[in-house]
């Protein structure tokens, strides 16, 4: 930021949200600027939390910042000069990038990367495959670039500057096979800047005791904001830097380059400085640069100034200023004024160019800088060093001659540049196609606005059956919702291929095959459906949501209905028909009768599944029969080419998944003619699936359907999020527990506050132990040693503390667990672990905020080795319900379990702490480290590193980003 500032004070680590002025105090530029930085930081972090690292609104057409051909189409063998970037809005790390949505700019001539002379903004790469990405950063705009910042009514003084968001579409060569997944990786295209450290020369010493030595420290008599900036990045020679004691804010507009030779030129300036401190003088180091050079990241042209010449007009006022210069590098000088591009200027520097040294380099007045040998320098990287002649505290001088380093007094001496901070977001991958380019992958992330997150879902009427000529028994019902809120008055079109529909009353043969219905106050639209009596046995009804123009939007909801008709198939007569007389007439009639075979649905259609990859709750059942009775030993086939099917045995419990099953299953009917199948649906993008059930030689199959549960369809409640002992150690299912741990009590964490009245004095949670039986006198009449178990509930107290349920053993129980239990077991010659269960009656635990909500105790399980673990939190599969966790009470010292440190990179600190707790790894502490790649608050790494195998209970340190 090349502005006349006192200092820059914003640091996100402070957590400030506002600057508050006090009455009667001096107003400083740094306070005003910190408020703008605070506001921008909050806006960017909030937006990044919502949008993510990069994204834009989904609109009609190609969308924001799409890479297109000149006509707006997808590039395909398109010449580089014809490639365009579309306008719109896109967010990169929360920063808003704006371009006229009606605009479409060539890659070779972008708003912030224009063509200068014959040099294109973005040149065609030599590689055959490149990733295009948005490069975004902030720069300062002065009145030299935007004259509208000057108030002509006041005579045009230079008052303020503007911070501008710059976006450029850049290209980076990538290897064949690189996709959007690769370029979305946080480490892609990352550059680690070279750091800098600043300090002060120590006080000098002298051997003469009569001579007064220097005091050290900052030695100038005026307060300054020093700027150190990389001039040459070292790509073609040694890297160098320049510095200014006025933040590089002394400059003038360049109006011409005259009398140019290989080593000298005369520069025309548009003004003189307001005083000697803000003017050019003989011997000054100056840089000729421009807006376009800075936007391209190119260094300017350095020269040594001579004495400026002021030409006065007839009234004695300054009419023109010329500045003779001698170029420092005759091979690196501007060809002419037009080659510089927009807003050419001459800037004064107070020192340089100097090489980047690991050791100390003195600037002036005791200030030194050094550049540790790490990272990569880039032209334009800069640091700010506020220098103060005296530090005051409530009017008392504390220290003379200081610099504020490190900035804000925190962090190491080695600091990354304060700017420019670049943020990137991939847009797409291009590959060369003949003489042009094709878009191989669109890497943008687009999202609908909140008001457009409308969905249509089926809520009833699928899988019904009716006799020909009769409407289906129930209406077909769909709901239109925006999130969880019903949308009233939304137009919905129902279309049947050959059938008849009615939105009021019952349909008849004269009713239309398609009707449009608007949703009611509950967001529901419904129709009654009369199937085509001459159509196939299974027919479909398509439901589409319409926009304001009557055009369909969203995926179609497809509902099936079935005609109750017999199926004509040749078959051997069943035993039930052999009682008929064997006359020729009767036999002929019998043949026609028994060859009528009918496959009918008994149940299992229209079921809902909580999540993909799960089995339907009930088996799908059909029966194959004839007028003479059920047909046995017939093969019935079930097929779902996108899912899994298995034969269901009578009385078999519902399997969670059909591991090892196939897309097809064959059931041989028994004496009752019934076939039953377990079905794990293969859901499509619309959340529905179909299963075809058929008999060889039959006509159209029976088609049953299943749907994914719509979000929020199950009754919500409170959930168990974690369990632990009073010692702080996690309590997990199927683990060994020491009596001392159980004696310390059990803590149940919930995601909502409990009503204490639903807990106090009520048996809503308990610990049960299976103790050996018989022991002591119990065995007199039976066995002399234990042969079985009897169940004992431990005496304990229960309490609710906001979002926690506490189980605490009573005094005698606690002492018995620690001492008496094992003494009794030793007398009974019992040395095996005891099975225990911790049980929570979720249906009896009531929310303090909503008396209709209970604790939902159902949880999915997973295997880890030979252990059965719960996947917490509990879910809403069952409203209320009972949560049961078992354990083994053992007297043996517990060896800590070994486990790997989880990968927590880019997780928030709160989420990372919960994941560590779930693994039994406590948080040792948090270390904040600056990192420009990852926004503030996200985890950079763990110590020990992810994947390191450690003992359960090992403290883990989180290294969290402080942002830029």
CSV table of N, CA and C in Angstrom, one decimal, residues 79-201:
chain,number,residue,atom,x,y,z
A,79,UNK,N,-9.5,-21.0,-30.8
A,79,UNK,CA,-8.2,-20.3,-30.8
A,79,UNK,C,-8.0,-19.5,-29.5
A,80,UNK,N,-6.8,-19.4,-29.0
A,80,UNK,CA,-6.5,-18.7,-27.7
A,80,UNK,C,-7.1,-17.3,-27.7
A,81,UNK,N,-6.9,-16.6,-28.8
A,81,UNK,CA,-7.4,-15.2,-28.9
A,81,UNK,C,-8.9,-15.1,-28.8
A,82,UNK,N,-9.7,-16.3,-29.0
A,82,UNK,CA,-11.1,-16.2,-28.9
A,82,UNK,C,-11.6,-16.8,-27.6
A,83,UNK,N,-10.8,-17.1,-26.7
A,83,UNK,CA,-11.2,-17.6,-25.4
A,83,UNK,C,-11.6,-16.4,-24.5
A,84,UNK,N,-12.7,-16.5,-23.8
A,84,UNK,CA,-13.3,-15.4,-23.0
A,84,UNK,C,-13.5,-15.9,-21.6
A,85,UNK,N,-13.6,-14.9,-20.7
A,85,UNK,CA,-14.0,-15.1,-19.3
A,85,UNK,C,-15.3,-14.3,-19.1
A,86,UNK,N,-16.3,-15.0,-18.6
A,86,UNK,CA,-17.6,-14.4,-18.5
A,86,UNK,C,-17.7,-13.5,-17.2
A,87,UNK,N,-18.5,-12.5,-17.2
A,87,UNK,CA,-18.7,-11.7,-16.0
A,87,UNK,C,-19.6,-12.3,-15.0
A,88,UNK,N,-19.8,-11.6,-13.9
A,88,UNK,CA,-20.6,-12.1,-12.7
A,88,UNK,C,-19.9,-11.8,-11.4
A,89,UNK,N,-20.3,-12.5,-10.4
A,89,UNK,CA,-19.7,-12.4,-9.1
A,89,UNK,C,-19.2,-13.8,-8.7
A,90,UNK,N,-18.0,-13.8,-8.1
A,90,UNK,CA,-17.4,-15.1,-7.6
A,90,UNK,C,-16.6,-14.7,-6.3
A,91,UNK,N,-16.6,-15.7,-5.4
A,91,UNK,CA,-15.9,-15.4,-4.1
A,91,UNK,C,-14.7,-16.3,-4.0
A,92,UNK,N,-13.6,-15.8,-3.6
A,92,UNK,CA,-12.3,-16.5,-3.4
A,92,UNK,C,-11.8,-16.2,-2.0
A,93,UNK,N,-11.8,-17.2,-1.2
A,93,UNK,CA,-11.5,-17.1,0.3
A,93,UNK,C,-12.3,-15.9,0.9
A,94,UNK,N,-13.6,-15.9,0.5
A,94,UNK,CA,-14.5,-14.8,1.0
A,94,UNK,C,-14.4,-13.5,0.4
A,95,UNK,N,-13.5,-13.3,-0.6
A,95,UNK,CA,-13.3,-12.0,-1.2
A,95,UNK,C,-14.2,-11.9,-2.5
A,96,UNK,N,-15.0,-10.9,-2.6
A,96,UNK,CA,-15.9,-10.7,-3.7
A,96,UNK,C,-15.1,-10.2,-4.9
A,97,UNK,N,-15.2,-11.0,-6.0
A,97,UNK,CA,-14.7,-10.6,-7.3
A,97,UNK,C,-15.9,-10.3,-8.2
A,98,UNK,N,-15.9,-9.0,-8.7
A,98,UNK,CA,-17.0,-8.6,-9.5
A,98,UNK,C,-16.6,-8.2,-10.9
A,99,UNK,N,-17.4,-8.5,-11.9
A,99,UNK,CA,-17.2,-8.1,-13.2
A,99,UNK,C,-18.6,-7.9,-13.8
A,100,UNK,N,-18.8,-7.0,-14.7
A,100,UNK,CA,-20.1,-6.8,-15.4
A,100,UNK,C,-20.7,-8.1,-15.9
A,101,UNK,N,-21.9,-8.5,-15.3
A,101,UNK,CA,-22.4,-9.8,-15.7
A,101,UNK,C,-22.7,-9.9,-17.2
A,102,UNK,N,-22.9,-8.8,-17.9
A,102,UNK,CA,-23.1,-8.8,-19.3
A,102,UNK,C,-21.8,-8.8,-20.1
A,103,UNK,N,-20.7,-8.7,-19.4
A,103,UNK,CA,-19.4,-8.6,-20.1
A,103,UNK,C,-18.8,-10.0,-20.4
A,104,UNK,N,-17.9,-10.0,-21.4
A,104,UNK,CA,-17.2,-11.3,-21.7
A,104,UNK,C,-15.9,-10.8,-22.2
A,105,UNK,N,-14.8,-11.0,-21.4
A,105,UNK,CA,-13.5,-10.4,-21.7
A,105,UNK,C,-12.5,-11.5,-22.3
A,106,UNK,N,-11.8,-11.1,-23.3
A,106,UNK,CA,-10.7,-12.0,-23.8
A,106,UNK,C,-9.7,-12.3,-22.7
A,107,UNK,N,-9.2,-13.5,-22.7
A,107,UNK,CA,-8.1,-13.8,-21.8
A,107,UNK,C,-6.9,-13.0,-22.1
A,108,UNK,N,-6.8,-12.5,-23.3
A,108,UNK,CA,-5.6,-11.7,-23.7
A,108,UNK,C,-5.8,-10.2,-23.4
A,109,UNK,N,-7.0,-9.8,-22.9
A,109,UNK,CA,-7.2,-8.4,-22.6
A,109,UNK,C,-8.3,-8.3,-21.5
A,110,UNK,N,-7.8,-8.5,-20.3
A,110,UNK,CA,-8.8,-8.6,-19.1
A,110,UNK,C,-8.8,-7.2,-18.5
A,111,UNK,N,-9.8,-6.9,-17.6
A,111,UNK,CA,-9.9,-5.6,-17.0
A,111,UNK,C,-8.7,-5.3,-16.1
A,112,UNK,N,-8.2,-6.3,-15.4
A,112,UNK,CA,-7.0,-6.1,-14.5
A,112,UNK,C,-5.8,-6.7,-15.1
A,113,UNK,N,-5.8,-7.2,-16.3
A,113,UNK,CA,-4.6,-7.7,-17.0
A,113,UNK,C,-4.8,-7.4,-18.5
A,114,UNK,N,-4.7,-6.1,-18.9
A,114,UNK,CA,-5.0,-5.7,-20.2
A,114,UNK,C,-3.9,-5.9,-21.2
A,115,UNK,N,-4.2,-5.9,-22.4
A,115,UNK,CA,-3.1,-5.9,-23.4
A,115,UNK,C,-2.4,-4.5,-23.5
A,116,UNK,N,-1.1,-4.5,-23.4
A,116,UNK,CA,-0.3,-3.3,-23.5
A,116,UNK,C,0.5,-3.3,-24.8
A,117,UNK,N,0.1,-2.4,-25.7
A,117,UNK,CA,0.8,-2.5,-27.0
A,117,UNK,C,0.5,-3.8,-27.7
A,118,UNK,N,1.5,-4.5,-28.1
A,118,UNK,CA,1.3,-5.8,-28.7
A,118,UNK,C,1.5,-6.9,-27.7
A,119,UNK,N,1.7,-6.6,-26.5
A,119,UNK,CA,1.8,-7.6,-25.4
A,119,UNK,C,0.5,-8.0,-24.9
A,120,UNK,N,0.0,-9.3,-25.0
A,120,UNK,CA,-1.3,-9.7,-24.5
A,120,UNK,C,-1.3,-9.8,-23.0
A,121,UNK,N,-2.5,-9.6,-22.4
A,121,UNK,CA,-2.6,-9.8,-21.0
A,121,UNK,C,-2.2,-11.2,-20.5
A,122,UNK,N,-2.7,-12.2,-21.1
A,122,UNK,CA,-2.4,-13.6,-20.8
A,122,UNK,C,-2.0,-14.2,-22.1
A,123,UNK,N,-0.7,-14.5,-22.2
A,123,UNK,CA,-0.1,-15.1,-23.4
A,123,UNK,C,-0.5,-16.6,-23.5
A,124,UNK,N,-0.6,-17.1,-24.8
A,124,UNK,CA,-0.9,-18.5,-25.0
A,124,UNK,C,0.3,-19.3,-24.5
A,125,UNK,N,0.0,-20.3,-23.6
A,125,UNK,CA,1.0,-21.1,-23.1
A,125,UNK,C,1.6,-22.1,-24.1
A,126,UNK,N,2.8,-22.6,-23.8
A,126,UNK,CA,3.5,-23.6,-24.7
A,126,UNK,C,3.0,-25.0,-24.4
A,127,UNK,N,2.6,-25.2,-23.1
A,127,UNK,CA,2.1,-26.5,-22.7
A,127,UNK,C,0.8,-26.9,-23.4
A,128,UNK,N,0.6,-28.2,-23.4
A,128,UNK,CA,-0.7,-28.8,-24.1
A,128,UNK,C,-1.8,-28.9,-23.1
A,129,UNK,N,-1.6,-28.7,-21.8
A,129,UNK,CA,-2.6,-28.8,-20.8
A,129,UNK,C,-2.3,-27.8,-19.7
A,130,UNK,N,-3.3,-27.0,-19.5
A,130,UNK,CA,-3.1,-25.9,-18.5
A,130,UNK,C,-4.3,-25.8,-17.6
A,131,UNK,N,-4.1,-25.4,-16.4
A,131,UNK,CA,-5.2,-25.1,-15.4
A,131,UNK,C,-5.4,-23.5,-15.4
A,132,UNK,N,-6.6,-23.1,-15.6
A,132,UNK,CA,-6.9,-21.6,-15.5
A,132,UNK,C,-7.4,-21.4,-14.1
A,133,UNK,N,-6.9,-20.3,-13.5
A,133,UNK,CA,-7.4,-20.0,-12.1
A,133,UNK,C,-7.5,-18.5,-11.9
A,134,UNK,N,-8.3,-18.1,-10.9
A,134,UNK,CA,-8.4,-16.7,-10.6
A,134,UNK,C,-7.3,-16.4,-9.6
A,135,UNK,N,-6.6,-15.4,-9.8
A,135,UNK,CA,-5.6,-14.8,-8.9
A,135,UNK,C,-6.2,-13.5,-8.4
A,136,UNK,N,-6.4,-13.5,-7.1
A,136,UNK,CA,-7.1,-12.3,-6.4
A,136,UNK,C,-6.2,-11.8,-5.3
A,137,UNK,N,-6.1,-10.4,-5.3
A,137,UNK,CA,-5.4,-9.7,-4.2
A,137,UNK,C,-5.9,-8.3,-4.2
A,138,UNK,N,-5.5,-7.6,-3.1
A,138,UNK,CA,-5.9,-6.2,-3.0
A,138,UNK,C,-4.7,-5.3,-3.3
A,139,UNK,N,-5.0,-4.2,-3.9
A,139,UNK,CA,-4.0,-3.2,-4.2
A,139,UNK,C,-4.5,-1.8,-3.9
A,140,UNK,N,-3.6,-0.8,-3.8
A,140,UNK,CA,-4.1,0.6,-3.5
A,140,UNK,C,-4.2,1.4,-4.7
A,141,UNK,N,-5.2,2.1,-4.9
A,141,UNK,CA,-5.4,3.0,-6.0
A,141,UNK,C,-5.3,4.4,-5.5
A,142,UNK,N,-4.5,5.2,-6.1
A,142,UNK,CA,-4.3,6.6,-5.8
A,142,UNK,C,-5.0,7.5,-6.8
A,143,UNK,N,-5.0,8.8,-6.5
A,143,UNK,CA,-5.6,9.8,-7.4
A,143,UNK,C,-4.9,9.8,-8.7
A,144,UNK,N,-3.6,9.4,-8.8
A,144,UNK,CA,-2.9,9.4,-10.0
A,144,UNK,C,-3.6,8.4,-11.0
A,145,UNK,N,-4.1,7.3,-10.5
A,145,UNK,CA,-4.8,6.3,-11.4
A,145,UNK,C,-6.3,6.7,-11.5
A,146,UNK,N,-6.9,7.3,-10.5
A,146,UNK,CA,-8.3,7.6,-10.6
A,146,UNK,C,-8.5,9.1,-10.1
A,147,UNK,N,-8.5,10.0,-11.1
A,147,UNK,CA,-8.6,11.4,-10.7
A,147,UNK,C,-9.9,11.8,-10.0
A,148,UNK,N,-10.9,10.9,-10.1
A,148,UNK,CA,-12.1,11.2,-9.4
A,148,UNK,C,-12.0,11.2,-7.9
A,149,UNK,N,-10.9,10.7,-7.4
A,149,UNK,CA,-10.6,10.8,-5.9
A,149,UNK,C,-10.3,12.2,-5.5
A,150,UNK,N,-10.0,13.1,-6.4
A,150,UNK,CA,-9.6,14.5,-6.0
A,150,UNK,C,-10.9,15.3,-6.0
A,151,UNK,N,-11.0,16.2,-5.0
A,151,UNK,CA,-12.2,17.1,-5.0
A,151,UNK,C,-11.8,18.4,-5.6
A,152,UNK,N,-12.3,18.7,-6.8
A,152,UNK,CA,-11.9,19.9,-7.5
A,152,UNK,C,-12.4,21.1,-6.8
A,153,UNK,N,-13.5,21.0,-6.0
A,153,UNK,CA,-14.0,22.2,-5.3
A,153,UNK,C,-13.1,22.7,-4.3
A,154,UNK,N,-12.2,21.8,-3.8
A,154,UNK,CA,-11.2,22.2,-2.8
A,154,UNK,C,-9.8,22.4,-3.4
A,155,UNK,N,-9.8,22.5,-4.7
A,155,UNK,CA,-8.5,22.7,-5.4
A,155,UNK,C,-7.8,21.4,-5.7
A,156,UNK,N,-8.5,20.3,-5.6
A,156,UNK,CA,-7.9,19.0,-5.9
A,156,UNK,C,-6.8,18.5,-5.0
A,157,UNK,N,-7.0,18.5,-3.7
A,157,UNK,CA,-6.0,18.0,-2.8
A,157,UNK,C,-6.0,16.5,-2.8
A,158,UNK,N,-4.9,15.9,-2.5
A,158,UNK,CA,-4.7,14.5,-2.3
A,158,UNK,C,-5.2,14.1,-0.9
A,159,UNK,N,-6.3,13.5,-0.7
A,159,UNK,CA,-6.9,13.2,0.6
A,159,UNK,C,-6.8,11.7,1.0
A,160,UNK,N,-7.5,10.9,0.3
A,160,UNK,CA,-7.6,9.5,0.6
A,160,UNK,C,-7.2,8.6,-0.6
A,161,UNK,N,-7.0,7.3,-0.4
A,161,UNK,CA,-6.8,6.4,-1.5
A,161,UNK,C,-7.9,5.3,-1.4
A,162,UNK,N,-7.9,4.4,-2.3
A,162,UNK,CA,-8.9,3.3,-2.2
A,162,UNK,C,-8.1,1.9,-2.3
A,163,UNK,N,-8.7,1.0,-1.6
A,163,UNK,CA,-8.2,-0.4,-1.7
A,163,UNK,C,-9.1,-1.1,-2.7
A,164,UNK,N,-8.5,-1.7,-3.7
A,164,UNK,CA,-9.2,-2.3,-4.9
A,164,UNK,C,-8.9,-3.8,-4.9
A,165,UNK,N,-10.0,-4.6,-5.2
A,165,UNK,CA,-9.8,-6.0,-5.4
A,165,UNK,C,-9.5,-6.2,-6.8
A,166,UNK,N,-8.3,-6.9,-7.0
A,166,UNK,CA,-7.8,-7.2,-8.3
A,166,UNK,C,-8.1,-8.7,-8.6
A,167,UNK,N,-8.6,-9.0,-9.8
A,167,UNK,CA,-8.7,-10.4,-10.2
A,167,UNK,C,-8.2,-10.6,-11.6
A,168,UNK,N,-7.4,-11.6,-11.7
A,168,UNK,CA,-6.8,-11.9,-13.0
A,168,UNK,C,-7.0,-13.4,-13.3
A,169,UNK,N,-7.3,-13.8,-14.5
A,169,UNK,CA,-7.3,-15.2,-14.9
A,169,UNK,C,-5.9,-15.5,-15.4
A,170,UNK,N,-5.3,-16.5,-14.7
A,170,UNK,CA,-3.9,-16.9,-15.0
A,170,UNK,C,-3.9,-18.3,-15.5
A,171,UNK,N,-2.8,-18.8,-16.1
A,171,UNK,CA,-2.7,-20.2,-16.5
A,171,UNK,C,-1.4,-20.8,-15.9
A,172,UNK,N,-1.5,-22.1,-15.6
A,172,UNK,CA,-0.4,-22.8,-15.1
A,172,UNK,C,-0.4,-24.2,-15.8
A,173,UNK,N,0.8,-24.6,-16.4
A,173,UNK,CA,0.9,-25.9,-17.0
A,173,UNK,C,0.7,-27.0,-16.0
A,174,UNK,N,-0.1,-28.0,-16.4
A,174,UNK,CA,-0.3,-29.2,-15.5
A,174,UNK,C,0.0,-30.5,-16.3
A,175,UNK,N,0.3,-31.5,-15.6
A,175,UNK,CA,0.5,-32.8,-16.3
A,175,UNK,C,-0.7,-33.4,-16.8
A,176,UNK,N,-0.6,-34.3,-17.8
A,176,UNK,CA,-1.8,-35.0,-18.4
A,176,UNK,C,-2.4,-35.8,-17.2
A,177,UNK,N,-3.7,-35.8,-17.2
A,177,UNK,CA,-4.5,-36.6,-16.2
A,177,UNK,C,-4.8,-35.7,-15.0
A,178,UNK,N,-4.3,-34.5,-14.9
A,178,UNK,CA,-4.6,-33.6,-13.8
A,178,UNK,C,-6.1,-33.2,-14.0
A,179,UNK,N,-6.9,-33.3,-12.9
A,179,UNK,CA,-8.3,-32.9,-13.0
A,179,UNK,C,-8.6,-31.8,-11.9
A,180,UNK,N,-9.8,-31.4,-11.8
A,180,UNK,CA,-10.2,-30.4,-10.9
A,180,UNK,C,-9.9,-30.8,-9.4
A,181,UNK,N,-10.0,-32.1,-9.1
A,181,UNK,CA,-9.7,-32.6,-7.8
A,181,UNK,C,-8.3,-32.2,-7.4
A,182,UNK,N,-7.3,-32.3,-8.4
A,182,UNK,CA,-5.9,-32.0,-8.1
A,182,UNK,C,-5.7,-30.5,-7.9
A,183,UNK,N,-6.3,-29.7,-8.7
A,183,UNK,CA,-6.1,-28.3,-8.6
A,183,UNK,C,-6.9,-27.6,-7.5
A,184,UNK,N,-7.9,-28.3,-6.9
A,184,UNK,CA,-8.6,-27.8,-5.7
A,184,UNK,C,-7.8,-28.1,-4.4
A,185,UNK,N,-6.7,-28.9,-4.5
A,185,UNK,CA,-5.9,-29.2,-3.3
A,185,UNK,C,-5.3,-27.9,-2.8
A,186,UNK,N,-5.3,-27.7,-1.4
A,186,UNK,CA,-4.8,-26.4,-0.9
A,186,UNK,C,-3.4,-26.2,-1.2
A,187,UNK,N,-2.6,-27.2,-1.4
A,187,UNK,CA,-1.2,-27.0,-1.6
A,187,UNK,C,-0.8,-26.7,-3.1
A,188,UNK,N,-1.8,-26.8,-4.0
A,188,UNK,CA,-1.5,-26.6,-5.4
A,188,UNK,C,-1.1,-25.2,-5.6
A,189,UNK,N,0.0,-25.0,-6.4
A,189,UNK,CA,0.4,-23.6,-6.8
A,189,UNK,C,0.8,-22.8,-5.6
A,190,UNK,N,1.2,-23.4,-4.5
A,190,UNK,CA,1.5,-22.6,-3.3
A,190,UNK,C,3.0,-22.1,-3.4
A,191,UNK,N,3.2,-20.8,-3.1
A,191,UNK,CA,4.6,-20.3,-3.0
A,191,UNK,C,4.8,-19.8,-1.5
A,192,UNK,N,5.9,-20.3,-1.0
A,192,UNK,CA,6.3,-19.8,0.4
A,192,UNK,C,7.2,-18.6,0.2
A,193,UNK,N,6.7,-17.4,0.6
A,193,UNK,CA,7.5,-16.2,0.4
A,193,UNK,C,8.8,-16.2,1.3
A,194,UNK,N,9.7,-15.5,0.8
A,194,UNK,CA,11.0,-15.3,1.6
A,194,UNK,C,10.7,-14.3,2.8
A,195,UNK,N,11.0,-14.7,4.0
A,195,UNK,CA,10.7,-13.8,5.1
A,195,UNK,C,11.8,-12.7,5.3
A,196,UNK,N,11.5,-11.7,6.1
A,196,UNK,CA,12.5,-10.7,6.5
A,196,UNK,C,12.4,-10.4,8.0
A,197,UNK,N,13.6,-10.1,8.5
A,197,UNK,CA,13.6,-9.7,9.9
A,197,UNK,C,14.2,-8.3,10.0
A,198,UNK,N,13.7,-7.4,10.9
A,198,UNK,CA,14.2,-6.1,11.1
A,198,UNK,C,14.7,-5.9,12.5
A,199,UNK,N,15.7,-5.0,12.7
A,199,UNK,CA,16.2,-4.8,14.0
A,199,UNK,C,16.9,-3.4,14.1
A,200,UNK,N,17.6,-3.2,15.2
A,200,UNK,CA,18.3,-2.0,15.4
A,200,UNK,C,19.7,-2.3,15.8
A,201,UNK,N,20.6,-1.4,15.3
A,201,UNK,CA,22.0,-1.6,15.6
A,201,UNK,C,22.2,-1.4,17.1
